[in-house]
C-alpha positions as a printed NumPy array, in Angstrom:
array([[104.454,  78.605,  99.996],
       [102.869,  81.799, 101.103],
       [100.284,  83.045,  98.574],
       [ 99.85 ,  86.631,  97.559],
       [ 96.391,  87.171,  99.132],
       [ 97.789,  85.653, 102.352],
       [100.48 ,  88.222, 102.449],
       [ 98.116,  91.21 , 101.643],
       [ 95.52 ,  90.188, 104.173],
       [ 97.903,  90.779, 107.084],
       [100.632,  92.998, 105.599],
       [ 98.004,  95.74 , 104.96 ],
       [ 97.983,  96.264, 108.864],
       [101.738,  96.829, 108.842],
       [101.402,  99.374, 106.032],
       [ 98.318, 101.054, 107.686],
       [ 98.351, 100.167, 111.377],
       [ 95.558, 102.807, 112.006],
       [ 93.253, 100.423, 109.918],
       [ 92.683,  98.235, 112.942],
       [ 90.715, 101.088, 114.646],
       [ 88.3  , 101.262, 111.566],
       [ 88.035,  97.421, 111.462],
       [ 87.264,  97.049, 115.133],
       [ 84.626,  99.602, 114.854],
       [ 83.   ,  97.841, 111.948],
       [ 83.244,  94.666, 113.936],
       [ 81.462,  96.372, 116.899],
       [ 84.355,  96.096, 119.36 ],
       [ 85.43 ,  99.039, 121.173],
       [ 89.286,  99.778, 121.408],
       [ 91.12 , 103.069, 122.351],
       [ 92.463, 104.611, 119.164],
       [ 96.33 , 103.977, 119.001],
       [ 98.566, 106.845, 119.663],
       [101.647, 105.061, 118.356],
       [102.265, 101.595, 116.754],
       [105.325,  99.396, 116.845],
       [105.818,  96.616, 114.447],
       [107.37 ,  93.563, 116.381],
       [109.234,  90.435, 115.281],
       [106.749,  87.872, 114.152],
       [108.999,  84.82 , 115.256],
       [107.554,  83.053, 118.221],
       [109.957,  80.122, 118.184],
       [111.156,  78.758, 121.464],
       [114.67 ,  77.872, 122.369],
       [113.773,  74.366, 121.398],
       [113.621,  73.733, 117.701],
       [109.791,  74.432, 117.145],
       [109.428,  77.2  , 114.765],
       [106.221,  79.245, 115.255],
       [105.472,  82.517, 113.493],
       [102.438,  84.903, 113.462],
       [101.817,  86.603, 110.248],
       [101.928,  90.165, 111.558],
       [102.501,  91.356, 115.171],
       [102.086,  94.996, 116.234],
       [102.142,  96.78 , 119.543],
       [ 99.473,  99.455, 119.747],
       [ 99.939, 102.09 , 122.267],
       [ 96.448, 103.525, 122.781],
       [ 94.808, 106.781, 124.057],
       [ 93.514, 105.104, 127.258],
       [ 97.113, 104.026, 128.235],
       [ 96.645, 100.448, 127.977],
       [ 99.055,  99.112, 125.264],
       [ 97.652,  96.218, 123.147],
       [ 99.427,  93.424, 121.182],
       [ 97.765,  92.783, 117.851],
       [ 98.475,  89.613, 116.171],
       [ 97.022,  89.415, 112.55 ],
       [ 96.672,  86.077, 110.775],
       [ 95.544,  85.524, 107.17 ],
       [ 93.551,  82.406, 106.86 ],
       [ 92.752,  80.928, 103.535],
       [ 90.946,  77.672, 104.504],
       [ 89.709,  75.668, 107.442],
       [ 92.577,  74.083, 109.439],
       [ 91.88 ,  72.11 , 112.597],
       [ 95.222,  72.615, 113.811],
       [ 94.983,  76.332, 113.858],
       [ 93.027,  76.959, 117.007],
       [ 95.688,  75.199, 119.21 ],
       [ 98.418,  77.243, 117.433],
       [ 96.44 ,  80.525, 117.911],
       [ 96.123,  79.872, 121.526],
       [ 99.845,  79.185, 121.748],
       [100.567,  82.459, 120.139],
       [ 98.414,  84.467, 122.534],
       [ 99.711,  82.597, 125.549],
       [103.365,  83.026, 124.441],
       [102.788,  86.798, 123.612],
       [101.175,  87.451, 126.948],
       [104.107,  85.733, 128.706],
       [106.895,  87.492, 126.666],
       [105.573,  90.972, 126.405],
       [103.444,  91.059, 129.621],
       [100.671,  92.806, 127.622],
       [ 97.213,  91.791, 126.674],
       [ 97.204,  90.051, 123.151],
       [ 94.362,  90.128, 120.644],
       [ 94.153,  87.887, 117.473],
       [ 92.538,  89.222, 114.396],
       [ 92.011,  86.634, 111.651],
       [ 91.392,  88.026, 108.077],
       [ 89.563,  85.666, 105.503],
       [ 88.532,  85.879, 101.997],
       [ 85.597,  83.44 , 102.088],
       [ 82.575,  83.312, 104.331],
       [ 82.945,  79.596, 105.095],
       [ 86.551,  80.052, 106.557],
       [ 85.589,  83.29 , 108.306],
       [ 82.553,  81.605, 110.153],
       [ 84.857,  78.738, 110.997],
       [ 87.477,  80.979, 112.37 ],
       [ 84.985,  82.865, 114.419],
       [ 83.973,  79.831, 116.545],
       [ 84.9  ,  80.097, 120.169],
       [ 87.255,  77.253, 121.152],
       [ 87.493,  75.859, 124.617],
       [ 90.84 ,  74.211, 125.607],
       [ 90.555,  71.824, 128.581],
       [ 88.05 ,  69.369, 129.972],
       [ 84.409,  70.21 , 129.114],
       [ 83.608,  70.524, 132.803],
       [ 86.005,  73.299, 133.273],
       [ 87.807,  74.636, 130.156],
       [ 91.185,  76.088, 131.082],
       [ 91.431,  78.451, 128.099],
       [ 88.962,  79.983, 125.867],
       [ 89.997,  81.265, 122.47 ],
       [ 87.993,  84.074, 120.732],
       [ 89.493,  85.322, 117.514],
       [ 88.214,  88.606, 116.048],
       [ 87.506,  87.904, 112.506],
       [ 87.269,  90.195, 109.325],
       [ 85.939,  88.739, 106.25 ],
       [ 83.373,  88.996, 103.493],
       [ 80.537,  88.348, 106.111],
       [ 81.172,  91.474, 107.97 ],
       [ 83.456,  93.834, 106.039],
       [ 81.732,  96.628, 104.176],
       [ 81.43 ,  96.603, 100.346],
       [ 82.837, 100.029,  99.624],
       [ 81.483, 100.811,  96.083],
       [ 81.239, 104.734,  96.61 ],
       [ 84.286, 106.696,  95.56 ],
       [ 83.814, 109.359,  98.175],
       [ 83.731, 106.699, 100.897],
       [ 86.653, 104.952,  99.362],
       [ 88.64 , 108.25 ,  99.21 ],
       [ 87.817, 108.92 , 102.871],
       [ 89.477, 105.706, 103.954],
       [ 91.785, 104.151, 101.488],
       [ 93.162, 101.431, 103.675],
       [ 89.646, 100.211, 104.71 ],
       [ 88.638, 100.346, 100.857],
       [ 91.776,  98.167, 100.099],
       [ 90.776,  95.676, 102.749],
       [ 87.191,  95.796, 101.449],
       [ 88.452,  94.801,  97.996],
       [ 90.719,  91.999,  99.358],
       [ 87.996,  90.469, 101.559],
       [ 85.457,  90.666,  98.789],
       [ 87.79 ,  89.321,  96.117],
       [ 85.253,  86.641,  95.088],
       [ 82.207,  88.853,  95.48 ],
       [ 79.947,  89.277,  92.456],
       [ 80.173,  93.122,  93.221],
       [ 83.815,  93.209,  93.282],
       [ 83.979,  95.11 ,  90.02 ],
       [ 82.103,  98.11 ,  91.67 ],
       [ 84.402,  97.912,  94.573],
       [ 87.54 ,  97.98 ,  92.525],
       [ 86.214, 100.765,  90.394],
       [ 85.427, 102.978,  93.334],
       [ 88.929, 102.408,  94.817],
       [ 90.724, 103.083,  91.272],
       [ 88.728, 106.251,  90.866],
       [ 89.46 , 107.368,  94.402],
       [ 93.169, 106.926,  93.547],
       [ 93.109, 109.131,  90.523],
       [ 93.791, 112.308,  92.548],
       [ 95.829, 110.702,  95.298],
       [ 99.58 , 111.376,  95.455],
       [101.701, 108.773,  93.864],
       [103.502, 107.732,  96.999],
       [100.188, 106.993,  98.699],
       [ 98.595, 105.277,  95.771],
       [101.455, 102.962,  94.871],
       [101.27 , 100.739,  97.974],
       [ 97.58 , 100.654,  97.553],
       [ 97.849,  99.55 ,  93.859],
       [100.352,  96.905,  94.797],
       [ 98.469,  95.523,  97.94 ],
       [ 95.249,  95.207,  96.001],
       [ 96.764,  93.311,  93.198],
       [ 98.57 ,  91.046,  95.662],
       [ 95.228,  90.554,  97.663],
       [ 93.302,  89.521,  94.542],
       [ 95.885,  86.73 ,  93.815],
       [ 94.866,  84.617,  90.744],
       [ 91.022,  85.249,  90.971],
       [ 89.282,  86.776,  87.847],
       [ 88.993,  89.975,  89.754],
       [ 92.739,  90.428,  89.615],
       [ 92.619,  90.989,  85.81 ],
       [ 89.841,  93.446,  86.234],
       [ 92.125,  95.337,  88.583],
       [ 94.916,  95.199,  86.242],
       [ 92.627,  96.657,  83.517],
       [ 91.496,  99.55 ,  85.908],
       [ 95.101, 100.371,  86.819],
       [ 95.918, 100.495,  83.129],
       [ 93.252, 102.89 ,  82.25 ],
       [ 92.304, 104.874,  85.447],
       [ 95.911, 104.966,  86.704],
       [ 97.96 , 104.967,  83.599],
       [ 99.969, 107.921,  84.615],
       [101.41 , 106.079,  87.681],
       [104.869, 104.324,  87.357],
       [104.315, 101.718,  90.024],
       [105.818,  98.245,  89.415],
       [102.366,  96.683,  88.668],
       [101.565,  99.56 ,  86.081],
       [104.857,  99.189,  84.332],
       [104.294,  95.382,  84.229],
       [100.847,  95.966,  82.81 ],
       [102.246,  98.447,  80.119],
       [104.896,  95.873,  79.276],
       [102.352,  93.233,  78.799],
       [100.142,  95.458,  76.783],
       [102.97 ,  96.361,  74.365],
       [103.984,  92.708,  73.858],
       [100.404,  91.774,  73.335],
       [ 99.976,  94.511,  70.849],
       [103.178,  93.469,  68.893],
       [101.941,  89.743,  68.921],
       [ 98.715,  90.657,  67.498],
       [100.116,  92.687,  64.771],
       [102.41 ,  89.812,  63.633],
       [ 99.52 ,  87.285,  63.868],
       [ 97.409,  89.454,  61.519],
       [100.424,  89.77 ,  59.127],
       [100.59 ,  86.054,  59.055],
       [ 96.878,  85.609,  58.245],
       [ 97.03 ,  88.379,  55.521],
       [100.001,  86.863,  53.835],
       [ 98.314,  83.453,  53.784],
       [ 95.305,  84.927,  52.384],
       [ 97.172,  86.906,  49.603],
       [ 98.773,  83.57 ,  48.63 ],
       [ 95.451,  81.962,  48.411],
       [ 96.299,  79.319,  51.167],
       [ 93.436,  78.115,  53.113],
       [ 93.819,  78.499,  56.951],
       [ 91.947,  75.815,  58.888],
       [ 90.113,  76.874,  62.107],
       [ 92.567,  75.172,  64.288],
       [ 95.64 ,  76.884,  62.53 ],
       [ 93.916,  80.295,  62.826],
       [ 93.31 ,  79.843,  66.522],
       [ 96.865,  78.776,  67.111],
       [ 98.212,  81.741,  65.362],
       [ 95.825,  84.376,  66.984],
       [ 96.131,  82.879,  70.429],
       [100.114,  82.969,  70.387],
       [101.497,  85.614,  72.635],
       [105.127,  85.056,  71.797],
       [106.156,  87.652,  69.302],
       [109.585,  85.787,  68.677],
       [107.617,  82.581,  67.772],
       [105.31 ,  84.52 ,  65.556],
       [108.201,  86.065,  63.663],
       [109.496,  82.59 ,  62.96 ],
       [106.098,  81.634,  61.634],
       [105.711,  84.856,  59.557],
       [109.141,  83.874,  57.926],
       [107.94 ,  80.569,  57.119],
       [104.681,  81.892,  55.673],
       [106.548,  83.225,  52.574],
       [107.312,  79.818,  51.355],
       [104.792,  77.493,  52.93 ],
       [102.493,  75.572,  50.631],
       [ 99.883,  75.027,  53.408],
       [ 99.126,  76.667,  56.613],
       [100.48 ,  73.792,  58.685],
       [103.873,  74.149,  57.269],
       [104.523,  77.198,  59.087],
       [104.546,  75.193,  62.403],
       [107.202,  72.794,  61.167],
       [110.198,  71.771,  63.292],
       [108.5  ,  72.662,  66.604]])
């Protein structure tokens, strides 16, 4: 199953094709700025039943008149089989489109990025027939954008910065700069940034930090993520209120609440279950009785 960070790491180039110009500049590779971009089909399957798909494929028509095929791959871990697949992709793309292909690999951890950056020779050592040299963007070379003005100047690069540095100790400052920059950004521009960032952070601890920033700094937006956060907040508030009512009623009835029972009540996030417990609290002779028949 494709993970959310995997999707975000390559889909951001579909949403913001011009981002490649800034990324290549950061990586120290000179490409002419694109004048137009075409999203191409990612299916590289041959007539024979061998399915091969690149994550994102773009045609970049550039200012110098030399079109470029950009294949973007999101890589979450080392995979010994990948270099051969990448070499196939590039060879196939060159054959199909008669254009020069380039492979950009986006990673979220330094170890994977350094592995993906290695040059791979295909063929006998005396005379390799093919040489694979991916361009790699990851936490080892993407900028940590912690300045709001810098983030505002290039929101797409700031988003990629957050995604590639998702596990960085400084991720809080990166996310804060991005959320602050989005405060005065039109909603139509901010919404995809909010969603891509959330998707790119996946299940890492930084994901909750981003949700908190969206709830506070971007509370006026109505994106799917912000609505989900508000719904969760309302449900959490209801659950906490019912839990406190249960504990208060038990206290008023002079019923001792053991630590384990108290933790079970306060940690429950299901308002419906808490209502059942609250109803049983009226007649229960001890705290454990409210959990009966579960």
